[in-house]
Tab-separated table of C-alpha atoms in Angstrom:
chain	number	residue	atom	x	y	z
S	1186	MET	CA	-46.696	58.426	-46.965
S	1187	PRO	CA	-47.220	56.868	-43.290
S	1188	ILE	CA	-50.191	54.805	-42.792
S	1189	ASP	CA	-53.428	56.630	-41.568
S	1190	PHE	CA	-54.953	54.289	-38.868
S	1191	HIS	CA	-58.013	56.261	-39.241
S	1192	ASP	CA	-58.564	55.763	-43.156
S	1193	GLN	CA	-61.660	53.683	-43.533
S	1194	ASN	CA	-59.653	51.738	-46.404
S	1195	ASN	CA	-57.235	50.280	-43.814
S	1196	GLN	CA	-60.176	48.517	-41.799
S	1197	SER	CA	-59.673	45.087	-43.128
S	1198	THR	CA	-56.099	45.168	-43.871
S	1199	TYR	CA	-55.529	44.760	-39.898
S	1200	ALA	CA	-57.929	42.236	-39.603
S	1201	SER	CA	-57.716	39.830	-42.389
S	1202	ARG	CA	-55.840	36.868	-40.613
S	1203	GLU	CA	-55.584	34.781	-37.861
S	1204	ALA	CA	-53.452	34.646	-34.894
S	1205	SER	CA	-50.883	31.688	-35.562
S	1206	ALA	CA	-51.148	28.387	-33.416
S	1207	ASN	CA	-47.747	28.928	-32.334
S	1208	TRP	CA	-48.400	32.411	-30.896
S	1209	ILE	CA	-51.234	31.041	-28.669
S	1210	GLN	CA	-49.498	28.065	-27.646
S	1211	THR	CA	-46.599	30.115	-26.698
S	1212	ILE	CA	-48.777	32.543	-24.720
S	1213	GLU	CA	-50.257	29.673	-22.749
S	1214	LYS	CA	-46.938	28.302	-21.934
S	1215	HIS	CA	-46.322	31.405	-19.834
S	1216	VAL	CA	-49.734	32.923	-18.860
S	1217	ARG	CA	-52.837	31.166	-17.567
S	1218	LEU	CA	-55.578	32.566	-19.665
S	1219	GLN	CA	-58.666	30.262	-18.259
S	1220	GLY	CA	-61.166	32.364	-16.835
S	1221	LYS	CA	-59.273	35.537	-16.820
S	1222	ARG	CA	-60.215	39.054	-17.666
S	1223	VAL	CA	-58.021	40.161	-20.331
S	1224	LEU	CA	-57.102	43.820	-21.950
S	1225	ASP	CA	-55.603	43.748	-25.601
S	1226	LEU	CA	-54.441	47.446	-25.746
S	1227	GLY	CA	-53.806	48.559	-29.286
S	1228	CYS	CA	-55.894	45.860	-30.629
S	1229	GLY	CA	-55.980	47.038	-34.016
S	1230	GLY	CA	-58.174	44.558	-36.277
S	1231	GLY	CA	-58.976	42.390	-33.242
S	1232	ILE	CA	-56.901	39.596	-34.246
S	1233	TYR	CA	-55.024	38.773	-31.147
S	1234	THR	CA	-58.337	39.743	-29.219
S	1235	LYS	CA	-60.297	36.879	-30.618
S	1236	ALA	CA	-57.351	34.561	-30.144
S	1237	LEU	CA	-57.310	35.452	-26.288
S	1238	ALA	CA	-61.067	34.987	-26.226
S	1239	GLN	CA	-61.163	31.636	-27.887
S	1240	SER	CA	-58.265	30.496	-25.406
S	1241	GLY	CA	-60.476	30.375	-22.434
S	1242	ALA	CA	-60.413	33.932	-21.124
S	1243	ALA	CA	-63.697	34.730	-19.222
S	1244	HIS	CA	-63.697	38.230	-21.221
S	1245	VAL	CA	-61.586	40.227	-23.483
S	1246	THR	CA	-61.488	43.859	-24.006
S	1247	GLY	CA	-59.986	45.122	-27.202
S	1248	MET	CA	-59.066	48.749	-26.871
S	1249	ASP	CA	-57.761	50.749	-29.794
S	1250	PHE	CA	-57.246	54.791	-30.573
S	1251	SER	CA	-58.916	54.316	-34.006
S	1252	ALA	CA	-62.612	53.941	-34.591
S	1253	GLU	CA	-61.875	52.841	-38.245
S	1254	MET	CA	-59.751	49.839	-36.928
S	1255	LEU	CA	-62.244	48.988	-34.046
S	1256	ASP	CA	-65.113	48.745	-36.783
S	1257	GLY	CA	-63.058	46.143	-38.607
S	1258	ALA	CA	-62.088	44.302	-35.244
S	1259	ALA	CA	-65.894	44.220	-34.340
S	1260	GLU	CA	-66.653	42.747	-37.750
S	1261	ASN	CA	-63.851	40.226	-37.321
S	1262	CYS	CA	-65.081	39.158	-34.004
S	1263	ARG	CA	-68.946	39.499	-34.400
S	1264	ASP	CA	-69.870	36.082	-33.557
S	1265	ILE	CA	-67.726	35.862	-30.149
S	1266	PRO	CA	-69.615	36.754	-27.163
S	1267	ASN	CA	-66.980	37.334	-24.824
S	1268	ILE	CA	-65.367	40.244	-26.402
S	1269	THR	CA	-66.030	43.850	-26.153
S	1270	PHE	CA	-64.321	46.710	-27.753
S	1271	ALA	CA	-63.739	50.191	-26.689
S	1272	GLN	CA	-61.820	53.325	-28.152
S	1273	GLY	CA	-59.152	54.709	-25.879
S	1274	ASN	CA	-55.649	55.790	-25.428
S	1275	ALA	CA	-52.989	53.456	-24.038
S	1276	LEU	CA	-51.607	56.349	-21.902
S	1277	ASP	CA	-55.302	57.258	-20.654
S	1278	THR	CA	-57.580	54.190	-21.261
S	1279	GLY	CA	-60.453	55.489	-18.724
S	1280	LEU	CA	-60.767	52.225	-17.608
S	1281	LYS	CA	-61.044	51.414	-13.751
S	1282	ASP	CA	-58.263	50.829	-11.588
S	1283	GLY	CA	-57.336	46.949	-11.128
S	1284	GLN	CA	-60.057	45.146	-13.217
S	1285	TYR	CA	-58.138	42.973	-15.423
S	1286	ASP	CA	-55.870	39.967	-14.699
S	1287	VAL	CA	-53.922	40.228	-17.986
S	1288	VAL	CA	-52.666	43.052	-20.186
S	1289	LEU	CA	-51.567	42.559	-23.618
S	1290	GLU	CA	-49.963	45.262	-25.743
S	1291	ARG	CA	-48.866	43.616	-29.035
S	1292	ALA	CA	-46.981	45.764	-31.812
S	1293	LEU	CA	-48.019	48.987	-29.751
S	1294	ILE	CA	-44.757	50.081	-27.863
S	1295	HIS	CA	-43.035	51.256	-31.209
S	1296	HIS	CA	-46.087	53.759	-31.498
S	1297	ILE	CA	-45.556	55.273	-28.047
S	1298	LYS	CA	-43.318	58.134	-27.277
S	1299	ASP	CA	-43.735	58.044	-23.314
S	1300	LEU	CA	-42.786	54.251	-22.404
S	1301	ALA	CA	-43.113	54.865	-18.735
S	1302	ALA	CA	-46.431	56.586	-19.064
S	1303	CYS	CA	-47.684	53.449	-21.193
S	1304	PHE	CA	-46.471	51.183	-18.637
S	1305	ARG	CA	-48.040	53.236	-15.683
S	1306	GLU	CA	-51.407	52.795	-17.349
S	1307	ALA	CA	-51.049	48.899	-17.569
S	1308	HIS	CA	-50.146	48.868	-14.327
S	1309	ARG	CA	-53.203	50.755	-13.008
S	1310	VAL	CA	-55.723	48.626	-14.776
S	1311	LEU	CA	-54.082	45.377	-13.444
S	1312	LYS	CA	-55.236	43.597	-10.478
S	1313	ALA	CA	-52.365	42.943	-7.843
S	1314	GLY	CA	-50.408	40.185	-9.276
S	1315	GLY	CA	-51.576	40.637	-12.672
S	1316	THR	CA	-49.541	39.796	-15.927
S	1317	PHE	CA	-48.573	42.193	-18.306
S	1318	ILE	CA	-47.467	40.871	-21.966
S	1319	ILE	CA	-45.491	43.135	-24.140
S	1320	GLN	CA	-44.481	41.837	-27.687
S	1321	ASP	CA	-42.476	44.207	-30.129
S	1322	ARG	CA	-39.506	44.229	-32.270
S	1323	THR	CA	-36.277	45.486	-30.893
S	1324	PRO	CA	-33.748	46.919	-33.404
S	1325	GLU	CA	-31.901	43.582	-33.409
S	1326	ASP	CA	-35.084	41.787	-34.438
S	1327	CYS	CA	-35.506	44.295	-37.325
S	1328	SER	CA	-31.802	43.696	-38.669
S	1329	LEU	CA	-32.151	40.115	-39.611
S	1330	ALA	CA	-31.144	39.130	-43.014
S	1331	GLY	CA	-34.208	38.084	-45.667
S	1332	SER	CA	-34.798	34.671	-46.534
S	1333	SER	CA	-37.433	32.479	-47.940
S	1334	SER	CA	-39.261	32.617	-44.433
S	1335	HIS	CA	-38.208	36.133	-43.202
S	1336	ILE	CA	-39.649	38.073	-46.086
S	1337	ARG	CA	-39.236	41.387	-44.091
S	1338	GLY	CA	-35.395	41.138	-44.195
S	1339	TYR	CA	-35.768	41.951	-47.987
S	1340	PHE	CA	-37.737	45.164	-47.650
S	1341	PHE	CA	-34.545	46.458	-45.616
S	1342	GLU	CA	-32.048	44.923	-48.286
S	1343	LYS	CA	-33.880	46.627	-51.246
S	1344	TYR	CA	-34.374	49.697	-49.251
S	1345	PRO	CA	-32.097	50.617	-46.563
S	1346	LYS	CA	-34.090	53.797	-45.497
S	1347	LEU	CA	-36.701	51.468	-44.199
S	1348	LEU	CA	-34.242	49.896	-42.049
S	1349	GLN	CA	-33.347	53.110	-40.505
S	1350	HIS	CA	-37.229	54.323	-40.253
S	1351	GLU	CA	-37.643	50.715	-38.338
S	1352	ILE	CA	-34.863	51.134	-35.958
S	1353	GLN	CA	-35.407	54.707	-34.969
S	1354	ARG	CA	-38.987	53.764	-33.695
S	1355	ARG	CA	-38.206	50.693	-31.922
S	1356	TYR	CA	-36.977	50.346	-28.069
S	1357	CYS	CA	-33.766	48.110	-27.289
S	1358	SER	CA	-34.655	45.408	-24.682
S	1359	ASN	CA	-32.918	47.526	-21.889
S	1360	GLU	CA	-35.155	50.309	-22.431
S	1361	VAL	CA	-38.275	47.893	-21.993
S	1362	VAL	CA	-36.857	46.122	-19.202
S	1363	ASP	CA	-35.888	49.427	-17.207
S	1364	ALA	CA	-39.463	51.002	-17.731
S	1365	LEU	CA	-41.053	48.057	-16.477
S	1366	ARG	CA	-39.114	48.162	-13.285
S	1367	GLN	CA	-39.424	51.944	-12.882
S	1368	THR	CA	-43.364	51.563	-13.327
S	1369	GLY	CA	-43.934	48.560	-10.398
S	1370	PHE	CA	-43.585	45.242	-12.501
S	1371	ARG	CA	-41.204	42.603	-11.848
S	1372	LEU	CA	-39.979	41.068	-15.096
S	1373	ILE	CA	-40.706	37.239	-15.367
S	1374	THR	CA	-39.117	36.090	-18.620
S	1375	GLU	CA	-37.968	37.831	-21.872
S	1376	PHE	CA	-37.655	35.900	-25.133
S	1377	SER	CA	-37.178	35.973	-28.875
S	1378	PHE	CA	-40.008	34.533	-30.887
S	1379	TRP	CA	-40.566	33.376	-34.436
S	1380	GLU	CA	-44.265	33.892	-35.232
S	1381	SER	CA	-45.616	32.166	-38.297
S	1382	ARG	CA	-47.581	35.140	-39.998
S	1383	ARG	CA	-48.959	33.477	-43.109
S	1384	SER	CA	-48.392	30.291	-45.774
S	1385	TYR	CA	-48.803	31.197	-49.374
S	1386	GLU	CA	-48.920	28.490	-52.156
S	1387	ASP	CA	-46.653	30.230	-54.282
S	1388	PHE	CA	-45.100	33.851	-54.912
S	1389	GLY	CA	-48.283	34.994	-56.834
S	1390	GLN	CA	-50.217	34.791	-53.552
S	1391	LEU	CA	-47.390	36.450	-51.528
S	1392	LYS	CA	-46.928	39.076	-54.173
S	1393	GLN	CA	-51.019	40.233	-53.661
S	1394	ASP	CA	-50.512	40.682	-50.046
S	1395	LEU	CA	-47.546	42.883	-50.535
S	1396	LEU	CA	-48.960	44.949	-53.089
S	1397	GLY	CA	-51.977	45.374	-50.765
S	1398	ARG	CA	-49.788	46.219	-47.951
S	1399	THR	CA	-51.699	44.008	-45.950
S	1400	GLY	CA	-51.203	44.617	-42.129
S	1401	ARG	CA	-47.877	45.815	-43.119
S	1402	SER	CA	-47.617	49.647	-42.065
S	1403	LEU	CA	-44.062	49.858	-42.912
S	1404	LEU	CA	-44.539	49.602	-46.628
S	1405	PHE	CA	-46.887	52.611	-46.442
S	1406	GLU	CA	-43.431	54.479	-46.393
S	1407	LEU	CA	-42.857	53.341	-49.879
S	1408	THR	CA	-44.572	55.039	-53.178
S	1409	ASP	CA	-46.525	52.855	-55.387
S	1410	ASP	CA	-43.562	52.379	-57.802
S	1411	GLU	CA	-41.108	51.634	-55.050
S	1412	LEU	CA	-43.469	48.874	-53.840
S	1413	LEU	CA	-43.432	47.379	-57.291
S	1414	GLU	CA	-39.783	47.380	-57.289
S	1415	LEU	CA	-39.524	45.701	-54.068
S	1416	VAL	CA	-42.180	42.924	-55.034
S	1417	ASP	CA	-40.011	42.349	-57.860
S	1418	TYR	CA	-37.137	42.261	-55.968
S	1419	ILE	CA	-38.315	39.570	-53.442
S	1420	GLY	CA	-40.007	37.599	-56.494
S	1421	GLN	CA	-36.199	37.357	-57.815
S	1422	LYS	CA	-34.842	36.280	-54.321
S	1423	LEU	CA	-37.609	33.510	-54.044
S	1424	GLU	CA	-37.702	32.350	-57.366
S	1425	GLY	CA	-39.147	28.678	-57.610
S	1426	ALA	CA	-39.992	28.613	-54.025
S	1427	ARG	CA	-43.223	27.140	-53.051
S	1428	PRO	CA	-44.967	27.089	-50.787
S	1429	ILE	CA	-43.823	30.257	-48.864
S	1430	HIS	CA	-43.951	30.014	-44.865
S	1431	GLU	CA	-43.553	33.470	-43.544
S	1432	GLN	CA	-42.362	34.349	-40.030
S	1433	ASP	CA	-41.370	37.315	-38.284
S	1434	ARG	CA	-39.017	37.484	-35.120
S	1435	TRP	CA	-40.327	39.269	-32.144
S	1436	SER	CA	-39.405	40.178	-28.395
S	1437	ILE	CA	-41.686	39.185	-25.680
S	1438	TRP	CA	-41.382	40.331	-22.034
S	1439	ILE	CA	-43.442	39.022	-19.508
S	1440	ALA	CA	-44.119	40.738	-16.160
S	1441	VAL	CA	-46.108	40.812	-12.845
S	1442	LYS	CA	-47.666	43.808	-11.108
S	1443	GLU	CA	-45.946	43.975	-7.828
């Protein structure tokens, strides 16, 4: 049962946590945000829109195709004045040419069938010399073993069908880099990044997070009974572990519009 991002019941599940400090610090090592105009394309619940705005950007536009997600994002960011939200498509944003210094596409491209079209649109709305940040998982990122910190790995140990689903919708690094070069970008750097997701006092807290499928679109591929079995499996793997510090590995590409 794939997630319906337009379902009002999913508004808060993608707006209920904060971007980790290590994510903000990593981005700021590579990209100057102070005083910049930023587009968070595929902003979901506004978690990273908020982080960008609070990191010194002059203004951040959060754009998503789902009006329901944007409702959750607006609530999440209601007290931050330098943010606006707009509904739009990553392939055709409707935004003016060359108005942003930075474009972020985090956890977006695995939803996109035409990667070149997506990157051309980012290129169009960026100023000359503007910075393009892409963050997503490659098949290699998805295939890592489970551990007390890498909880996602246990999803695939229990249900190999989930791993096949993940790999089929993920781009490998070469595909991303080739699409960047074909659409007028110069790659500056590419690296793997372990992002802190959340800390839990004990397995009980993690269990509630998993059962709610909180911010985990992959778990909507499971039936309720399968999800219960998965949670029991993870509980056995993590028996006695506390606290639990969950991390996910991502790939990040940073490129410049030429």
